[in-house]
PDB file of C-alpha atoms in Angstrom:
ATOM      1  CA  ALA Y1410       6.436  -3.192  -2.536  1.00 79.00           C
ATOM      2  CA  ARG Y1411       9.339  -2.513  -0.199  1.00 84.00           C
ATOM      3  CA  ILE Y1412       7.722   0.633   1.132  1.00 87.00           C
ATOM      4  CA  VAL Y1413       4.442  -1.166   1.872  1.00 85.00           C
ATOM      5  CA  ALA Y1414       6.216  -4.004   3.661  1.00 85.00           C
ATOM      6  CA  CYS Y1415       8.590  -1.695   5.554  1.00 87.00           C
ATOM      7  CA  SER Y1416       5.750   0.574   6.664  1.00 88.00           C
ATOM      8  CA  ALA Y1417       3.745  -2.357   8.031  1.00 85.00           C
ATOM      9  CA  LEU Y1418       6.787  -3.811   9.775  1.00 87.00           C
ATOM     10  CA  ALA Y1419       7.660  -0.428  11.266  1.00 88.00           C
ATOM     11  CA  PHE Y1420       4.207  -0.092  12.841  1.00 84.00           C
ATOM     12  CA  ALA Y1421       4.397  -3.640  14.167  1.00 83.00           C
ATOM     13  CA  ALA Y1422       7.882  -3.007  15.563  1.00 86.00           C
ATOM     14  CA  GLY Y1423       6.640   0.173  17.213  1.00 84.00           C
ATOM     15  CA  ALA Y1424       3.891  -1.720  18.989  1.00 78.00           C
ATOM     16  CA  ALA Y1425       6.263  -4.440  20.126  1.00 79.00           C
ATOM     17  CA  ALA Y1426       9.181  -2.188  21.105  1.00 84.00           C
ATOM     18  CA  PRO Y1427      10.155  -2.481  24.772  1.00 87.00           C
ATOM     19  CA  VAL Y1428      11.165   1.175  25.322  1.00 92.00           C
ATOM     20  CA  LEU Y1429       9.651   4.498  24.303  1.00 91.00           C
ATOM     21  CA  PRO Y1430      12.502   5.772  22.073  1.00 92.00           C
ATOM     22  CA  LEU Y1431      12.344   2.614  19.942  1.00 92.00           C
ATOM     23  CA  THR Y1432       8.561   2.853  19.794  1.00 90.00           C
ATOM     24  CA  LEU Y1433       8.667   6.466  18.653  1.00 92.00           C
ATOM     25  CA  SER Y1434      11.395   5.758  16.108  1.00 94.00           C
ATOM     26  CA  ALA Y1435       9.526   2.827  14.581  1.00 92.00           C
ATOM     27  CA  PHE Y1436       6.237   4.736  14.417  1.00 90.00           C
ATOM     28  CA  PHE Y1437       8.064   7.681  12.845  1.00 93.00           C
ATOM     29  CA  VAL Y1438       9.462   5.426  10.107  1.00 93.00           C
ATOM     30  CA  GLY Y1439       6.005   3.965   9.475  1.00 89.00           C
ATOM     31  CA  LEU Y1440       4.387   7.399   9.333  1.00 90.00           C
ATOM     32  CA  VAL Y1441       7.031   8.720   6.941  1.00 92.00           C
ATOM     33  CA  LEU Y1442       6.560   5.795   4.540  1.00 90.00           C
ATOM     34  CA  THR Y1443       2.742   5.664   4.585  1.00 86.00           C
ATOM     35  CA  PRO Y1444       2.045   8.795   2.480  1.00 87.00           C
ATOM     36  CA  MET Y1445       4.191   7.378  -0.332  1.00 89.00           C
ATOM     37  CA  ILE Y1446       2.031   4.288  -0.844  1.00 85.00           C
ATOM     38  CA  VAL Y1447      -1.143   5.709  -2.406  1.00 84.00           C
ATOM     39  CA  PRO Y1448       0.563   7.949  -5.014  1.00 84.00           C
ATOM     40  CA  MET Y1449       2.846   5.124  -6.126  1.00 83.00           C
ATOM     41  CA  VAL Y1450       0.036   2.599  -6.486  1.00 81.00           C
ATOM     42  CA  THR Y1451      -2.141   5.193  -8.237  1.00 83.00           C
ATOM     43  CA  LEU Y1452       0.661   6.037 -10.655  1.00 79.00           C
ATOM     44  CA  ILE Y1453       1.110   2.371 -11.563  1.00 77.00           C
ATOM     45  CA  MET Y1454      -2.624   1.907 -12.105  1.00 82.00           C
ATOM     46  CA  ILE Y1455      -2.905   5.033 -14.253  1.00 79.00           C
ATOM     47  CA  ALA Y1456       0.127   4.019 -16.308  1.00 76.00           C
ATOM     48  CA  VAL Y1457      -1.398   0.701 -17.382  1.00 76.00           C
ATOM     49  CA  THR Y1458      -4.957   1.951 -17.899  1.00 81.00           C
ATOM     50  CA  ASP Y1459      -6.199   3.279 -21.231  1.00 80.00           C
ATOM     51  CA  PRO Y1460      -6.682   7.054 -21.147  1.00 80.00           C
ATOM     52  CA  ALA Y1461     -10.445   6.687 -21.650  1.00 85.00           C
ATOM     53  CA  GLY Y1462     -10.761   4.413 -18.603  1.00 87.00           C
ATOM     54  CA  ARG Y1463      -8.612   6.330 -16.122  1.00 86.00           C
ATOM     55  CA  SER Y1464     -11.478   8.224 -14.507  1.00 88.00           C
ATOM     56  CA  TYR Y1465     -13.328   4.949 -13.912  1.00 91.00           C
ATOM     57  CA  MET Y1466     -10.176   3.327 -12.544  1.00 89.00           C
ATOM     58  CA  ALA Y1467      -9.615   6.242 -10.176  1.00 87.00           C
ATOM     59  CA  SER Y1468     -13.180   6.092  -8.886  1.00 90.00           C
ATOM     60  CA  LEU Y1469     -12.999   2.315  -8.370  1.00 91.00           C
ATOM     61  CA  PHE Y1470      -9.694   2.777  -6.555  1.00 89.00           C
ATOM     62  CA  GLY Y1471     -11.362   5.303  -4.242  1.00 89.00           C
ATOM     63  CA  VAL Y1472     -14.242   2.942  -3.543  1.00 93.00           C
ATOM     64  CA  GLY Y1473     -11.736   0.143  -2.885  1.00 89.00           C
ATOM     65  CA  LEU Y1474      -9.831   2.335  -0.438  1.00 87.00           C
ATOM     66  CA  ALA Y1475     -13.037   3.194   1.410  1.00 92.00           C
ATOM     67  CA  ILE Y1476     -14.204  -0.418   1.632  1.00 94.00           C
ATOM     68  CA  GLY Y1477     -10.724  -1.566   2.615  1.00 86.00           C
ATOM     69  CA  GLY Y1478     -10.546   1.099   5.306  1.00 86.00           C
ATOM     70  CA  LEU Y1479     -13.863   0.078   6.807  1.00 92.00           C
ATOM     71  CA  ALA Y1480     -13.045  -3.634   6.643  1.00 90.00           C
ATOM     72  CA  GLY Y1481      -9.609  -2.989   8.131  1.00 83.00           C
ATOM     73  CA  ALA Y1482     -11.101  -0.957  10.978  1.00 86.00           C
ATOM     74  CA  ALA Y1483     -13.571  -3.734  11.746  1.00 90.00           C
ATOM     75  CA  LEU Y1484     -10.829  -6.360  11.668  1.00 86.00           C
ATOM     76  CA  LEU Y1485      -8.522  -4.304  13.896  1.00 84.00           C
ATOM     77  CA  ASN Y1486     -11.392  -3.743  16.326  1.00 89.00           C
ATOM     78  CA  ALA Y1487     -11.942  -7.493  16.590  1.00 91.00           C
ATOM     79  CA  VAL Y1488      -8.227  -8.171  17.048  1.00 89.00           C
ATOM     80  CA  GLU Y1489      -7.948  -5.368  19.627  1.00 87.00           C
ATOM     81  CA  LYS Y1490     -10.775  -6.814  21.679  1.00 92.00           C
ATOM     82  CA  THR Y1491      -9.122 -10.234  21.608  1.00 92.00           C
ATOM     83  CA  TYR Y1492      -5.408  -9.410  21.904  1.00 89.00           C
ATOM     84  CA  GLY Y1493      -5.296  -5.810  23.105  1.00 86.00           C
ATOM     85  CA  THR Y1494      -3.940  -2.707  21.439  1.00 79.00           C
ATOM     86  CA  ALA Y1495      -0.433  -4.061  20.911  1.00 75.00           C
ATOM     87  CA  GLY Y1496      -1.836  -7.181  19.267  1.00 80.00           C
ATOM     88  CA  ALA Y1497      -3.935  -5.072  16.913  1.00 80.00           C
ATOM     89  CA  VAL Y1498      -0.988  -2.977  15.799  1.00 75.00           C
ATOM     90  CA  VAL Y1499       1.256  -6.020  15.427  1.00 75.00           C
ATOM     91  CA  SER Y1500      -1.452  -7.688  13.302  1.00 80.00           C
ATOM     92  CA  ILE Y1501      -0.910  -4.975  10.678  1.00 77.00           C
ATOM     93  CA  ALA Y1502       2.394  -6.602   9.744  1.00 79.00           C
ATOM     94  CA  LEU Y1503       0.918  -9.711   8.102  1.00 81.00           C
ATOM     95  CA  PRO Y1504      -1.413  -7.959   5.618  1.00 81.00           C
ATOM     96  CA  GLY Y1505       1.343  -5.429   4.919  1.00 80.00           C
ATOM     97  CA  LEU Y1506       3.784  -8.178   4.048  1.00 83.00           C
ATOM     98  CA  VAL Y1507       1.193  -9.944   1.883  1.00 85.00           C
ATOM     99  CA  ALA Y1508       0.490  -6.670   0.050  1.00 82.00           C
ATOM    100  CA  GLY Y1509       4.219  -6.110  -0.432  1.00 82.00           C
ATOM    101  CA  VAL Y1510       4.667  -9.586  -1.909  1.00 85.00           C
ATOM    102  CA  PHE Y1511       1.631  -9.092  -4.158  1.00 84.00           C
ATOM    103  CA  ILE Y1512       2.918  -5.759  -5.473  1.00 80.00           C
ATOM    104  CA  ALA Y1513       6.417  -7.187  -5.930  1.00 81.00           C
ATOM    105  CA  SER Y1514       4.976 -10.071  -7.951  1.00 82.00           C
ATOM    106  CA  THR Y1515       3.707  -7.587 -10.541  1.00 77.00           C
ATOM    107  CA  ALA Y1516       7.222  -6.264 -11.187  1.00 73.00           C
ATOM    108  CA  ARG Y1517       7.959  -8.813 -13.895  1.00 74.00           C
ATOM    109  CA  THR Y1518       4.892  -7.805 -15.937  1.00 75.00           C
ATOM    110  CA  ILE Y1519       4.533  -4.105 -15.189  1.00 69.00           C
ATOM    111  CA  ARG Y1520       7.616  -3.088 -17.173  1.00 68.00           C
ATOM    112  CA  ALA Y1521       6.403  -4.960 -20.254  1.00 70.00           C
ATOM    113  CA  GLU Y1522       2.998  -3.293 -19.969  1.00 68.00           C
ATOM    114  CA  LEU Y1523       4.340   0.211 -19.385  1.00 67.00           C
ATOM    115  CA  VAL Y1524       6.240   0.476 -22.672  1.00 64.00           C
ATOM    116  CA  PRO Y1525       3.201   0.132 -25.005  1.00 66.00           C
ATOM    117  CA  VAL Y1526       1.072   2.323 -22.731  1.00 60.00           C
ATOM    118  CA  ARG Y1527       3.760   4.990 -22.640  1.00 61.00           C
ATOM    119  CA  GLU Y1528       3.993   4.943 -26.437  1.00 65.00           C
ATOM    120  CA  GLU Y1529       0.210   5.174 -26.696  1.00 64.00           C
ATOM    121  CA  ASN Y1530       0.123   8.124 -24.290  1.00 61.00           C
ATOM    122  CA  VAL Y1531       2.796   9.961 -26.242  1.00 62.00           C
ATOM    123  CA  ASN Y1532       0.695   9.608 -29.405  1.00 62.00           C
ATOM    124  CA  VAL Y1533      -2.545  10.811 -27.742  1.00 56.00           C
TER     125      VAL Y1533
END
């Protein structure tokens, strides 16, 4: 959750930074954090899915990523036309923060769900 939120905020800060070194630094932080998001979310989803349903979960996750990517591109295009490039990049911060809060809200239940699934996987 922290990585999702920090990545989104880093991209927004890069777009709003007044000087080039700050812009480059913020974008660098965002780009370093972004590749960590998908493996972590995938690992959580696989951990709480029954072994027989993992292939279906993975395929639905891929479809969700594709649809989300297309919808996000369309939304950013609309924001860019209205508020310019900086406005489009800054608008990434809000969905990133919402996603971070959503993922963080699962923390209280994910640990309770992982223990039985881990025991089941050990016995498979």
